[in-house]
Short mmCIF file of C-alpha atoms and ligand atoms in Angstrom, two decimals:
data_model
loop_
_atom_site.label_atom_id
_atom_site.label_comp_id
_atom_site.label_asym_id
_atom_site.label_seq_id
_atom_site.Cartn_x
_atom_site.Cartn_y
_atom_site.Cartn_z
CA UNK P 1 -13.78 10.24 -24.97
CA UNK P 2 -10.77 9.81 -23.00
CA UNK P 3 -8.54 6.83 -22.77
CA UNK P 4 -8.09 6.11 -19.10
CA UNK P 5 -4.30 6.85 -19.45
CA UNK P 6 -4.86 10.51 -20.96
CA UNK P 7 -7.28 11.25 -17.86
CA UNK P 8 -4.45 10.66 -15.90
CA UNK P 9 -1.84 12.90 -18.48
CA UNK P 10 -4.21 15.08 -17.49
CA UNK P 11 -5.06 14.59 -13.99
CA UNK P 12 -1.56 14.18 -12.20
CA UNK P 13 0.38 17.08 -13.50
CA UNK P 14 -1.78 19.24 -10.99
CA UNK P 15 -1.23 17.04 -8.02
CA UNK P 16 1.58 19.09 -5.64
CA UNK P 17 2.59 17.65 -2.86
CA UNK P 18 1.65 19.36 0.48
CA UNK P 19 3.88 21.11 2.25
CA UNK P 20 3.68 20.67 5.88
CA UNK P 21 5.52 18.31 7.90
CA UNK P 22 4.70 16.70 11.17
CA UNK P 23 7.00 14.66 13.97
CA UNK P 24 5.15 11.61 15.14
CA UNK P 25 6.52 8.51 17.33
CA UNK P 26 7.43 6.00 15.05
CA UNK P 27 4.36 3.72 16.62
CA UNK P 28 2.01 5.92 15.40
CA UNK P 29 3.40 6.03 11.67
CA UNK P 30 1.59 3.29 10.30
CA UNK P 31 0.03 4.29 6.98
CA UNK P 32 2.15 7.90 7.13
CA UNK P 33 4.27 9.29 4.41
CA UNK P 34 7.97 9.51 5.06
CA UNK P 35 8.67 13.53 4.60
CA UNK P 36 12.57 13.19 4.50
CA UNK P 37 15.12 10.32 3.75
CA UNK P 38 16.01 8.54 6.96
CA UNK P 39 19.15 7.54 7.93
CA UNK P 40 20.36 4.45 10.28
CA UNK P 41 21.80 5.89 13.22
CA UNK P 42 23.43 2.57 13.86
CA UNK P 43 24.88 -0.68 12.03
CA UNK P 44 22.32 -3.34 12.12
CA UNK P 45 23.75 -5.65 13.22
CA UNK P 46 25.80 -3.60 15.44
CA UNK P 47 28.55 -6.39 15.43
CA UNK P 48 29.40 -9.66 13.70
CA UNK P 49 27.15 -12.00 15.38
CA UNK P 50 26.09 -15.76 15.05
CA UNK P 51 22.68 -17.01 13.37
CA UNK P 52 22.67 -20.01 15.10
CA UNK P 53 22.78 -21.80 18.19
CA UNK P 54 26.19 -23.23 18.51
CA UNK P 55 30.18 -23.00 18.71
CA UNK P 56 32.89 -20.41 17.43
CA UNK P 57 35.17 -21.82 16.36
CA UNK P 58 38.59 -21.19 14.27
CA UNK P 59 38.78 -23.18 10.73
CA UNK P 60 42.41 -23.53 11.09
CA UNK P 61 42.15 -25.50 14.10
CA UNK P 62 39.99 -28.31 12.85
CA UNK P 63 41.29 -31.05 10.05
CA UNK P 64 39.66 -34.04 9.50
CA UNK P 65 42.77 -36.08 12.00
CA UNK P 66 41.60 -33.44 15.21
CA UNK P 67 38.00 -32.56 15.61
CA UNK P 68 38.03 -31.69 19.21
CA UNK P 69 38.28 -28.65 20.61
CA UNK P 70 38.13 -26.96 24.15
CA UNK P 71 34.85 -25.30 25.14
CA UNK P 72 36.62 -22.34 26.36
CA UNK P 73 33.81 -19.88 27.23
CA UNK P 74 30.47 -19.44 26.64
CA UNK P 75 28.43 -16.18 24.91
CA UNK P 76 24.86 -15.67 25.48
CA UNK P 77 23.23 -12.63 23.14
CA UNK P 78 23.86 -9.59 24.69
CA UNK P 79 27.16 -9.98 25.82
CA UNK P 80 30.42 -9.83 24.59
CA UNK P 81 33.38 -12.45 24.87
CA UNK P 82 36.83 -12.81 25.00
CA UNK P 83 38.98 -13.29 22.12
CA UNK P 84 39.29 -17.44 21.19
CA UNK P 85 42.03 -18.79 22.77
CA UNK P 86 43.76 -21.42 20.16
CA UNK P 87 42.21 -25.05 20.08
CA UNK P 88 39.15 -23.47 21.81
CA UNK P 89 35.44 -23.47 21.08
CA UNK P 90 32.97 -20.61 22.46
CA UNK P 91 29.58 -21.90 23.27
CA UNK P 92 27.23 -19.00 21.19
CA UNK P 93 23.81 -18.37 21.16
CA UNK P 94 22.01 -16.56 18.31
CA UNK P 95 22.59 -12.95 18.33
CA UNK P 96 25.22 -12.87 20.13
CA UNK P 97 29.10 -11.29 18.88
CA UNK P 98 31.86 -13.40 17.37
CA UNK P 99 34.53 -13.45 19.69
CA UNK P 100 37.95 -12.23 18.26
CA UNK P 101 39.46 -14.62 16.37
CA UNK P 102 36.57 -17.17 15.34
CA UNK P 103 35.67 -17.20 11.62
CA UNK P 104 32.65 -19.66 11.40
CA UNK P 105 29.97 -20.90 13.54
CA UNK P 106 29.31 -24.47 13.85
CA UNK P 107 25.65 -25.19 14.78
CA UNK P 108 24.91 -27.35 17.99
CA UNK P 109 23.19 -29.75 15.68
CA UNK P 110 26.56 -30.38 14.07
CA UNK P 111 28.21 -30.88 17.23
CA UNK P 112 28.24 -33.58 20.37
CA UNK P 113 29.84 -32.79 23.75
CA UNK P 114 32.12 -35.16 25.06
CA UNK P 115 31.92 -33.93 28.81
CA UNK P 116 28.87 -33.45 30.73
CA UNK P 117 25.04 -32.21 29.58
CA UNK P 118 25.68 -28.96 29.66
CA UNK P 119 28.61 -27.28 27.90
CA UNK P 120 31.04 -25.78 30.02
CA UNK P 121 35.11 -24.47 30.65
CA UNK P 122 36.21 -28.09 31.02
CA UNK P 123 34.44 -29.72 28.23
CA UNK P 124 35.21 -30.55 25.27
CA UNK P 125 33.15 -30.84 21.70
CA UNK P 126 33.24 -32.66 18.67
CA UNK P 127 32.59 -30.96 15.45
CA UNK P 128 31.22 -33.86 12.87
CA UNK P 129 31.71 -31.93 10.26
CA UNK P 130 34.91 -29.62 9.06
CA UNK P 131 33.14 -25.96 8.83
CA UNK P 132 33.43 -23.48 5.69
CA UNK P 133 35.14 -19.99 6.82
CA UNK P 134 32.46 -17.37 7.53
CA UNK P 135 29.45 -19.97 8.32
CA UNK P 136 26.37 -18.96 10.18
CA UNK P 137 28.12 -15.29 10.76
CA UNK P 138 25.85 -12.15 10.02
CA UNK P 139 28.23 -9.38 9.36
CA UNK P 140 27.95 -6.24 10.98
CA UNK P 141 25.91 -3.53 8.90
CA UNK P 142 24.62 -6.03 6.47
CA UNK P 143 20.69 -4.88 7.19
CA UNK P 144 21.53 -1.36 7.72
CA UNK P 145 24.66 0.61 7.82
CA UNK P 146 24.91 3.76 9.98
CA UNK P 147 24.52 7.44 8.02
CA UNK P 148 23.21 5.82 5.18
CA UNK P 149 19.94 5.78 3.69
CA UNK P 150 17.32 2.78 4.89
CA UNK P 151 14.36 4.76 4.10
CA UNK P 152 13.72 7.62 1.20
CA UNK P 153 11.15 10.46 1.46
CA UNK P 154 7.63 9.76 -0.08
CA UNK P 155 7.88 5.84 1.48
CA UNK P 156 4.97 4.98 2.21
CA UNK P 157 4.70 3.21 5.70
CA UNK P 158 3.88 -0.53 6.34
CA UNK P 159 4.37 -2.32 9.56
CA UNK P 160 7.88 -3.41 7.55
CA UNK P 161 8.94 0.00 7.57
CA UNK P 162 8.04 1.35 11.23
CA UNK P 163 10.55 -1.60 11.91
CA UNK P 164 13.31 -0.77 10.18
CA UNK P 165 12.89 2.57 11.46
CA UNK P 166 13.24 1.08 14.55
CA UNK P 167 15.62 -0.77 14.14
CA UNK P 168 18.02 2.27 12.81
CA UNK P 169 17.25 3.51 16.19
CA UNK P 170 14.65 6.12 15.41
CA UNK P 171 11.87 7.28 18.45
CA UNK P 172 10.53 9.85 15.63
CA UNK P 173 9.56 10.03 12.04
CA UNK P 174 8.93 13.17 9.94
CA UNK P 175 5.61 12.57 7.81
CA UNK P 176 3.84 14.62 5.37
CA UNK P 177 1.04 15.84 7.65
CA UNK P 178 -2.91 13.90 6.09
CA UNK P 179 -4.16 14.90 2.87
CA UNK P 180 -7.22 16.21 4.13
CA UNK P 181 -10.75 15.07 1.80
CA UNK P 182 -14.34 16.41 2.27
CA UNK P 183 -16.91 13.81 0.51
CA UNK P 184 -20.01 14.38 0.07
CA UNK P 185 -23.28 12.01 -1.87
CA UNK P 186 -25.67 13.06 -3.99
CA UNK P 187 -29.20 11.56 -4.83
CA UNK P 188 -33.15 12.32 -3.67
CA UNK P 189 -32.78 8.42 -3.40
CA UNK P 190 -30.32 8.07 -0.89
CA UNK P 191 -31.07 7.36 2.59
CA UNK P 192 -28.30 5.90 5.38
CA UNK P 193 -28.62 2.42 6.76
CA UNK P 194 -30.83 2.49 9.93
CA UNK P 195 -32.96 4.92 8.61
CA UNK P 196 -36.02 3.65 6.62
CA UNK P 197 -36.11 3.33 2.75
CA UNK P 198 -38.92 4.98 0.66
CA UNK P 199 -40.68 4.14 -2.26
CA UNK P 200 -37.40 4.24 -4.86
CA UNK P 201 -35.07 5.03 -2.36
CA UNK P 202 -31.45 2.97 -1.64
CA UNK P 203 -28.76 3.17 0.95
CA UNK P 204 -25.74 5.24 0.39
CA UNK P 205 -23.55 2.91 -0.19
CA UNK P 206 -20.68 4.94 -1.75
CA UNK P 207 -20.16 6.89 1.39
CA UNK P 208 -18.89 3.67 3.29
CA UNK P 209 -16.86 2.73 0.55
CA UNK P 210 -15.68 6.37 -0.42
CA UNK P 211 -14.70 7.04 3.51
CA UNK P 212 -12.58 3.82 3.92
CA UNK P 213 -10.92 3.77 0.59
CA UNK P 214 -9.30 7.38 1.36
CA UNK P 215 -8.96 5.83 5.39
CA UNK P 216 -6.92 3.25 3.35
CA UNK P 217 -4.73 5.69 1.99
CA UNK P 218 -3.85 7.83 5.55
CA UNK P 219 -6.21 10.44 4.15
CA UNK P 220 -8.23 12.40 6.87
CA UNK P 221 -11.78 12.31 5.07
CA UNK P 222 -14.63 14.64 6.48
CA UNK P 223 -18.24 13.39 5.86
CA UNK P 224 -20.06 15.92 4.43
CA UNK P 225 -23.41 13.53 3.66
CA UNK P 226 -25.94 13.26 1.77
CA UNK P 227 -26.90 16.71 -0.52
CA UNK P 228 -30.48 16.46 -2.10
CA UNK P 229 -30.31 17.07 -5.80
CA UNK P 230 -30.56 20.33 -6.36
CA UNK P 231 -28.31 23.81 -7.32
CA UNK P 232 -27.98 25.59 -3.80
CA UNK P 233 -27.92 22.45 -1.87
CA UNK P 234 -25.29 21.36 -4.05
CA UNK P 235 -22.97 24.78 -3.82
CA UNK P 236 -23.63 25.17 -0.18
CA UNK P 237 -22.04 22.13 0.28
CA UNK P 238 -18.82 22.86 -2.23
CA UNK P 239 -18.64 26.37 -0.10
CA UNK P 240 -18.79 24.52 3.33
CA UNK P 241 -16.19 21.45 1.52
CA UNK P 242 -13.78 23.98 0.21
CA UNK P 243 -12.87 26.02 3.61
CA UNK P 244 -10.19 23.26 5.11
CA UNK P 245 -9.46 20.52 2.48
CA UNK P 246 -7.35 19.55 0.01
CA UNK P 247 -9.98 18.20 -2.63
CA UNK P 248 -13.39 17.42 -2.43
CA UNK P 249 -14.95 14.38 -3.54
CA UNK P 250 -18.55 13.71 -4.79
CA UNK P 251 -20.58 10.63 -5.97
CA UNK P 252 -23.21 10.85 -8.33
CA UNK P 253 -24.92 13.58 -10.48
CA UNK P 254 -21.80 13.83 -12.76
CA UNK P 255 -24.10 12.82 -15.96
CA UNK P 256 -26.12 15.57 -17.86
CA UNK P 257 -29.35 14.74 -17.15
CA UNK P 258 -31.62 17.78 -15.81
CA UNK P 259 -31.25 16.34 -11.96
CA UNK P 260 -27.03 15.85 -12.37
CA UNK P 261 -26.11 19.25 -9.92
CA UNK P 262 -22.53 18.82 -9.93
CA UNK P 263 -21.25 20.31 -13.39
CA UNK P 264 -23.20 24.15 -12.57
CA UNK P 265 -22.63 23.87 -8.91
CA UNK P 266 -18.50 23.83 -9.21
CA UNK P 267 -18.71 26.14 -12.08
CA UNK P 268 -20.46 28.89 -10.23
CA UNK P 269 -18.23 27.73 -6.99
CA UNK P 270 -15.09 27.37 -9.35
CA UNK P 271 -13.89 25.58 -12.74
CA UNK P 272 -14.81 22.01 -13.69
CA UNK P 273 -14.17 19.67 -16.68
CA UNK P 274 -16.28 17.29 -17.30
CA UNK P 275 -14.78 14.31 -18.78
CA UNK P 276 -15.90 11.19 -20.41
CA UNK P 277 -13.10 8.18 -19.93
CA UNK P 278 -13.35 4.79 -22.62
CA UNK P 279 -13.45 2.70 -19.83
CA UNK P 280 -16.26 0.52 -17.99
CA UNK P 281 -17.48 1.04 -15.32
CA UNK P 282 -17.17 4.47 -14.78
CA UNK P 283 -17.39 6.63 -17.89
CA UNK P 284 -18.31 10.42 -16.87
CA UNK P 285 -15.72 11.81 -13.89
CA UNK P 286 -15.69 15.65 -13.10
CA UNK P 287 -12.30 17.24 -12.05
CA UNK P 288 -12.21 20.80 -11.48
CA UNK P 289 -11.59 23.13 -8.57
CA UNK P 290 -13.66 24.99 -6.13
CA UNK P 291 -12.69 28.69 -4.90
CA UNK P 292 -12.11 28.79 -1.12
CA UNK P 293 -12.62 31.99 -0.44
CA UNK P 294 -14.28 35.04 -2.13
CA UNK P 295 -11.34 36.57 -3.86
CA UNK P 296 -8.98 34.58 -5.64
CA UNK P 297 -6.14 35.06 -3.16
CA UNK P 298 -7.79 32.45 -0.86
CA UNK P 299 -6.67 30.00 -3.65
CA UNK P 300 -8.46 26.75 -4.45
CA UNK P 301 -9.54 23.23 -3.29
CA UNK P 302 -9.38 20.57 -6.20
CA UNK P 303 -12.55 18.72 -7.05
CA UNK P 304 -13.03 15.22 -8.12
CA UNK P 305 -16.82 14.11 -9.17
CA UNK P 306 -16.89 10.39 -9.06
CA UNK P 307 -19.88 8.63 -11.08
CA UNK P 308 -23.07 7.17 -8.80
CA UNK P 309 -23.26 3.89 -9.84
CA UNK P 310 -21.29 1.73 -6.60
CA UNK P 311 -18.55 -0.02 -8.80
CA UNK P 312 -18.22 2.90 -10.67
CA UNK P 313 -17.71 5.22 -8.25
CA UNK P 314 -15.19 2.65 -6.53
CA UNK P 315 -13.00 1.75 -9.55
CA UNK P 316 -12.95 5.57 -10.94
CA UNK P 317 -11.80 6.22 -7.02
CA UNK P 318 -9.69 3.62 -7.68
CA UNK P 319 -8.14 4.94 -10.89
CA UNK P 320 -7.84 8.35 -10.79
CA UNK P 321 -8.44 9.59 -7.66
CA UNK P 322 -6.12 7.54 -5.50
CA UNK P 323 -3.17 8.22 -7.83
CA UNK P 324 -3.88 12.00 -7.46
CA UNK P 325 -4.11 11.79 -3.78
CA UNK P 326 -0.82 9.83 -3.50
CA UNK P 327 1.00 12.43 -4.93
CA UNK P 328 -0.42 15.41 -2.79
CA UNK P 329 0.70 13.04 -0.05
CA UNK P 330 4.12 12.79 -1.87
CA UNK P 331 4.64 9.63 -2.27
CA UNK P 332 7.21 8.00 -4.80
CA UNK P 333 5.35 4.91 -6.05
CA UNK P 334 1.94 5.73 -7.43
CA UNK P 335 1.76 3.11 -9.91
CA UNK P 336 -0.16 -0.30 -9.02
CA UNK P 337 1.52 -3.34 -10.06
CA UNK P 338 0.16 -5.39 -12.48
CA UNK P 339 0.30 -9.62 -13.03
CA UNK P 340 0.13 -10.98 -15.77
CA UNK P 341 -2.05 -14.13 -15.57
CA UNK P 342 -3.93 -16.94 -16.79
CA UNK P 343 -7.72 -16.18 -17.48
CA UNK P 344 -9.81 -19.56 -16.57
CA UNK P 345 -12.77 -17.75 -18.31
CA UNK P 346 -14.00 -16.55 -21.61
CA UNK P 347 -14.83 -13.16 -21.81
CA UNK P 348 -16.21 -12.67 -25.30
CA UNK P 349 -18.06 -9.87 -25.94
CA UNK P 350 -15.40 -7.58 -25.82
CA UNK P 351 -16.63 -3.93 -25.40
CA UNK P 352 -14.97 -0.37 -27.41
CA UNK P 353 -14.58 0.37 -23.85
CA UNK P 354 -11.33 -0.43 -21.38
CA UNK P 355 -13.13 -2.83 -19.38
CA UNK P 356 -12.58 -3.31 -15.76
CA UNK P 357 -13.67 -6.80 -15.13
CA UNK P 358 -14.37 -8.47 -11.10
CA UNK P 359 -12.26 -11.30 -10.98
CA UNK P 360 -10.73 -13.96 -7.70
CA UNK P 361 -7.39 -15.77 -7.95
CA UNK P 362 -8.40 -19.69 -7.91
CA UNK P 363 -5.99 -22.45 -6.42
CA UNK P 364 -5.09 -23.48 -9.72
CA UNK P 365 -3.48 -19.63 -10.26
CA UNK P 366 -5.65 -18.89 -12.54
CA UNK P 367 -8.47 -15.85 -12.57
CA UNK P 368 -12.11 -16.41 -12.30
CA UNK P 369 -14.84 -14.15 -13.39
CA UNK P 370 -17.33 -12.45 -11.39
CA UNK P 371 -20.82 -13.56 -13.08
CA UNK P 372 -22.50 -10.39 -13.16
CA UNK P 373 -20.27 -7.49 -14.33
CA UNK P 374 -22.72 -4.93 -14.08
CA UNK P 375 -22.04 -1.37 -12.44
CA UNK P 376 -24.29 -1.65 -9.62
CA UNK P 377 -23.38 -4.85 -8.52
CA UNK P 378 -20.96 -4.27 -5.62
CA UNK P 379 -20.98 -7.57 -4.26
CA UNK P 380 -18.43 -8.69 -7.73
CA UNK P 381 -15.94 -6.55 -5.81
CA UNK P 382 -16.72 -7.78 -2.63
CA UNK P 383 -16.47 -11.60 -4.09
CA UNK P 384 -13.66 -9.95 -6.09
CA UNK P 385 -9.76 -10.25 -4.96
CA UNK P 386 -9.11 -7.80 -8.25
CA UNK P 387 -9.41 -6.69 -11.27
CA UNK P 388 -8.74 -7.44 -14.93
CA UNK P 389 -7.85 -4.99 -17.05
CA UNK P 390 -9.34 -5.60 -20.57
CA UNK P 391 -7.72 -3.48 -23.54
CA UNK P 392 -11.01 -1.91 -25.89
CA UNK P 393 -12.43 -4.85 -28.54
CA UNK P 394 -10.41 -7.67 -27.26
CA UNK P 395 -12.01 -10.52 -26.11
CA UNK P 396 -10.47 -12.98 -23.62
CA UNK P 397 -10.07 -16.92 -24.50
CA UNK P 398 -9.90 -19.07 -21.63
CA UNK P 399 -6.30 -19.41 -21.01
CA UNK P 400 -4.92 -16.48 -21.96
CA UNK P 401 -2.41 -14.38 -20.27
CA UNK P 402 -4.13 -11.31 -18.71
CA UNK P 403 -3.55 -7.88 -16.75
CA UNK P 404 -5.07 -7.90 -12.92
CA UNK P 405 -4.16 -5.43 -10.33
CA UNK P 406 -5.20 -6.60 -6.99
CA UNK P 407 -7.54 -4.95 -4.92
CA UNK P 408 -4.74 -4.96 -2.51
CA UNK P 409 -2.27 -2.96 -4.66
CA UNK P 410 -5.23 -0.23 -5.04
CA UNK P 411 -6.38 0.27 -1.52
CA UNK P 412 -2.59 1.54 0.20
P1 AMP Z 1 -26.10 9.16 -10.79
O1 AMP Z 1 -24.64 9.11 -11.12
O2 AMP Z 1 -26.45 10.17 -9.77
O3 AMP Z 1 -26.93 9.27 -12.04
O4 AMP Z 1 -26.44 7.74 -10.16
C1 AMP Z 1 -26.24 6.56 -10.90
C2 AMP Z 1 -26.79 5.38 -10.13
O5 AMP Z 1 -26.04 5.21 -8.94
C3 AMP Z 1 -28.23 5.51 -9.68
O6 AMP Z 1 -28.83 4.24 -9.81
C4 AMP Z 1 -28.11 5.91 -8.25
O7 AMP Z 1 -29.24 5.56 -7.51
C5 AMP Z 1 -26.89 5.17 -7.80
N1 AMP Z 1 -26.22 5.87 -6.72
C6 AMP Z 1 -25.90 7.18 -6.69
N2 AMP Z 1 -25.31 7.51 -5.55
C7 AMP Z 1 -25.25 6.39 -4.82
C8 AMP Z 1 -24.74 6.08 -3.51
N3 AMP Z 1 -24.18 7.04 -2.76
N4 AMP Z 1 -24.85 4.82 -3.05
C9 AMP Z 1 -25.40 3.87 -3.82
N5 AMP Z 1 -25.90 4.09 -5.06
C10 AMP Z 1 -25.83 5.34 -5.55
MG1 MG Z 2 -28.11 11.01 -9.03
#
């Protein structure tokens, strides 16, 4: 057996990062890849400006004897004003330039007008308080600064980032183009929702989970179905998987029972390993590749052969196959963070096996535990925010400090 850590050893050295590149609007790069380092085209903020409501003002002319000044102009954002006249104030709205000259910002709140209601040339304001030099003043280029790097290839994009792509003044992104997936389910057993169970049979489950956990990651999954369990069935659909894709996915028949298809199928299609990984759920997981042509110039599409059972088939998607997809996508941060954190549960019957256990963040901070940990039971990840992960043969006292990974840092 495998540790889960020498799968990956394994695993990621064959991941290479495809090739092509595609221009798409910056809107539409939500959940993309950033191909190339992107540079600002522009200082943000394109000037000194003021953070607050308020007045410019000049330090020098204030002291605690003279705390009235002249309001001298006024600067709403978006426009520019003169330089400050000596003994003046400039009325300044957020976002808008500091005048020549002024070196704080006093807000309004600080301030009462001696004139009329509404600030103007003739009036005159009282600062209550004397100002610190450089108060309230964003400083031009300190958010982005122009010809230098806000973004780096292999970024993967959140709303955060199409912003600040934006915001360095960029219509256009380049992106790696999708990582293109072909799934496909296997089991006599398996019917889809809508369509009527039989004696023994259950709803494919994995192919809902399967399809939106690679939607998660920007992949462009096709659905290849449900393949009955048998030899041709099972390399007609490798053959039909292999033409267009980048790897090929498959739940169930992975063990080495007589009715598991998957481990002669890719053979005769192409090579496979067949690996069993110390950790639980999940155990057996296939990688190989499938040949997508006749002759070997037509190269290959990599296969990954998830186990059946629904958590198992998530977390080993989870483990090894969304790290290996990340880096055909070419992205730069594959690794998951981890917390450590405070077990409110006992968890004593440690297995030999790296245990991946259900667990939910409680209001205390604390982790509670999913009651049934079996393999089949999807609903502990569905009542789950997470997982723990459990070293082999140690159990967990309530109240110790713990590994979880959130669901959340597994699924983008
Ligand atoms: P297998 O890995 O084919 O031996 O299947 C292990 C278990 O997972 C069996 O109980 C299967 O019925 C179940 N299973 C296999 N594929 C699916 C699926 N697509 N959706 C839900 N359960 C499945
Ligand atoms: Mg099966």
């Amino acid at each position: 057996m495998l540790t889960a850590q020498e799968a990956l050893d394994h695993l990621l050295p064959h991941a290479q990062a495809v090739d092509e590149v595609e221009r798409v609007a910056t809107q539409a790069a939500l959940g993309r890849v950033l191909a190339e380092d992107l540079a600002s085209l522009v200082d943000v903020p394109p000037l000194d400006n003021s953070s607050m409501d308020g007045y410019a003002i000049r330090c020098a002319d204030l002291s605690a004897a003279d705390m009235t000044l002249q309001v001298g102009q006024r600067i709403p954002a978006g426009s520019v004003g003169q330089a400050l006249q000596a003994r003046q104030a400039a009325r300044i709205f957020t976002g808008a330039p500091i005048p020549a000259g002024a070196d704080a910002i006093v807000m309004q709140e600080d301030t009462s007008l001696l004139a009329s209601e509404n600030a103007g040339p003739a009036d005159r304001v009282l600062i209550n308080h004397l100002p610190s030099s450089g108060q309230w003043i964003r400083r031009r280029g300190e958010d982005l600064m122009a010809g230098k790097v806000a973004l780096t290839a292999g970024t993967f994009l959140r709303p955060q980032e199409l912003g600040v792509a934006a915001s360095a003044g960029l219509t256009h992104l380049m992106v790696k183009r999708r990582v293109r997936v072909a799934a496909f389910f296997t089991g006599d057993e398996l019917a889809l929702p809508g369509e009527p169970l039989k004696p023994g049979g259950i709803y494919n489950s994995n192919r809902d989970t399967l399809l939106a956990c690679l939607r998660s990651l920007g992949c462009a999954p096709t659905d290849l179905g449900i393949v009955p369990d048998r030899l041709d069935t099972t390399r007609a659909a490798l053959r039909a998987a292999s033409a267009n894709h980048d790897l090929i996915i498959t739940s169930g028949g992975v063990s080495v029972g007589e009715e598991d298809h998957i481990k002669p199928a890719v053979n005769a299609e192409g090579r496979l390993d067949l690996w069993q990984i110390a950790i639980k759920p999940g155990k057996p997981l296939a990688f190989g590749a499938v040949r997508k042509g006749t002759d070997a110039a037509s190269g290959e599409t990599w296969f990954m052969g998830l186990p059946g059972n629904p958590v198992s088939s998530f977390l080993t998607f989870l483990l090894f196959v969304r790290p290996f997809i990340l880096l055909l996508q070419g992205r730069n941060d594959i690794n998951p963070h981890r917390y450590f954190m405070r077990a409110d549960f006992d968890w004593l019957r440690a297995d030999r096996r790296n245990e991946f256990l259900r667990v939910k963040v409680n209001p205390a901070g604390g982790l509670d535990l999913f009651s049934n940990q079996s393999s089949g039971v999807l609903t502990s990840a569905s009542w789950g925010d997470g997982l723990v992960d459990c070293p082999p043969n140690q159990p967990i006292q309530r109240g110790a400090m713990v590994a979880y990974i959130p669901f959340s840092e597994l699924l983008s």
